[in-house]
Amino acid sequence: MQYLRGDALVWWEGVRLGHRGPDRLTFADFIREFDRKYFPKEAMDKKKSDFEHVSQGDMTIREYEVEFNRLRRFARGGITEEDLIRKFLVGMRVEIRNRCCVVTYYRLGDLVEKAAEQEAGLAEELKLFK
């Protein structure tokens, strides 16, 4: 791994030296070993839990999207676009969710764009009524 430096490079060289067998180590081997060394199971479980419970709260839709995408990489395997859309929708604030759930979305990006539009519209309405 040409991009590793310092302790990480020393660690990887040790992994390579310890690997017995005629086969070369694959990138999947690297990821598995890297996660084992630098991302323990407890940390992975915490991130998975964080993703399971992520919600918009006080964030804007754009901020929520960033947090959602940051955490979704920890939900390994088996999560479909439909699952992501449903999860994102459920985590949105109710006043935005209610305006967005009347449409069927096939891409998460489409939902995010519509939700951002609705959020801007709600902010505009609030200004008018104040």
Steps between C-alpha positions, in 0.01 A plus 500: 500500500689796368292761685568376852746691716650468847338252737245392241775403255688307769176322594424406137851370438453279806169372362664419166791323664263300719288393204592146413409351170566542130208737440544874501300702747197662339347837567218320685769343723642846564159645593426209734839530673483879511155494661616238748798716600366856483123461527406259779164324513372726780562809287332340199199399713473859630504643147239247383282601794553869421379434144198307622397797716606796285237772465486858380436662836614865483708448185406634160417241235845551344671450837285193564597362158870539582461325837281228348756429226790509746332233713346288224835353401492312830175323409672225310329288242142445403375858521317600184429844359139449606616426857716814501212714375265362763758547777580857394130587477423359846787700649382832358313754710128429479401828333740432211433125488125559466558723197735248339328168561229559240744412220679174422877543481736265316823676592606639835635810327154579365351484849776723638440760228124500558548520878739795463241678283228433757726620782564826314126538438422449868758763595341741255153434642628563852632841394164593350307414814730680744 
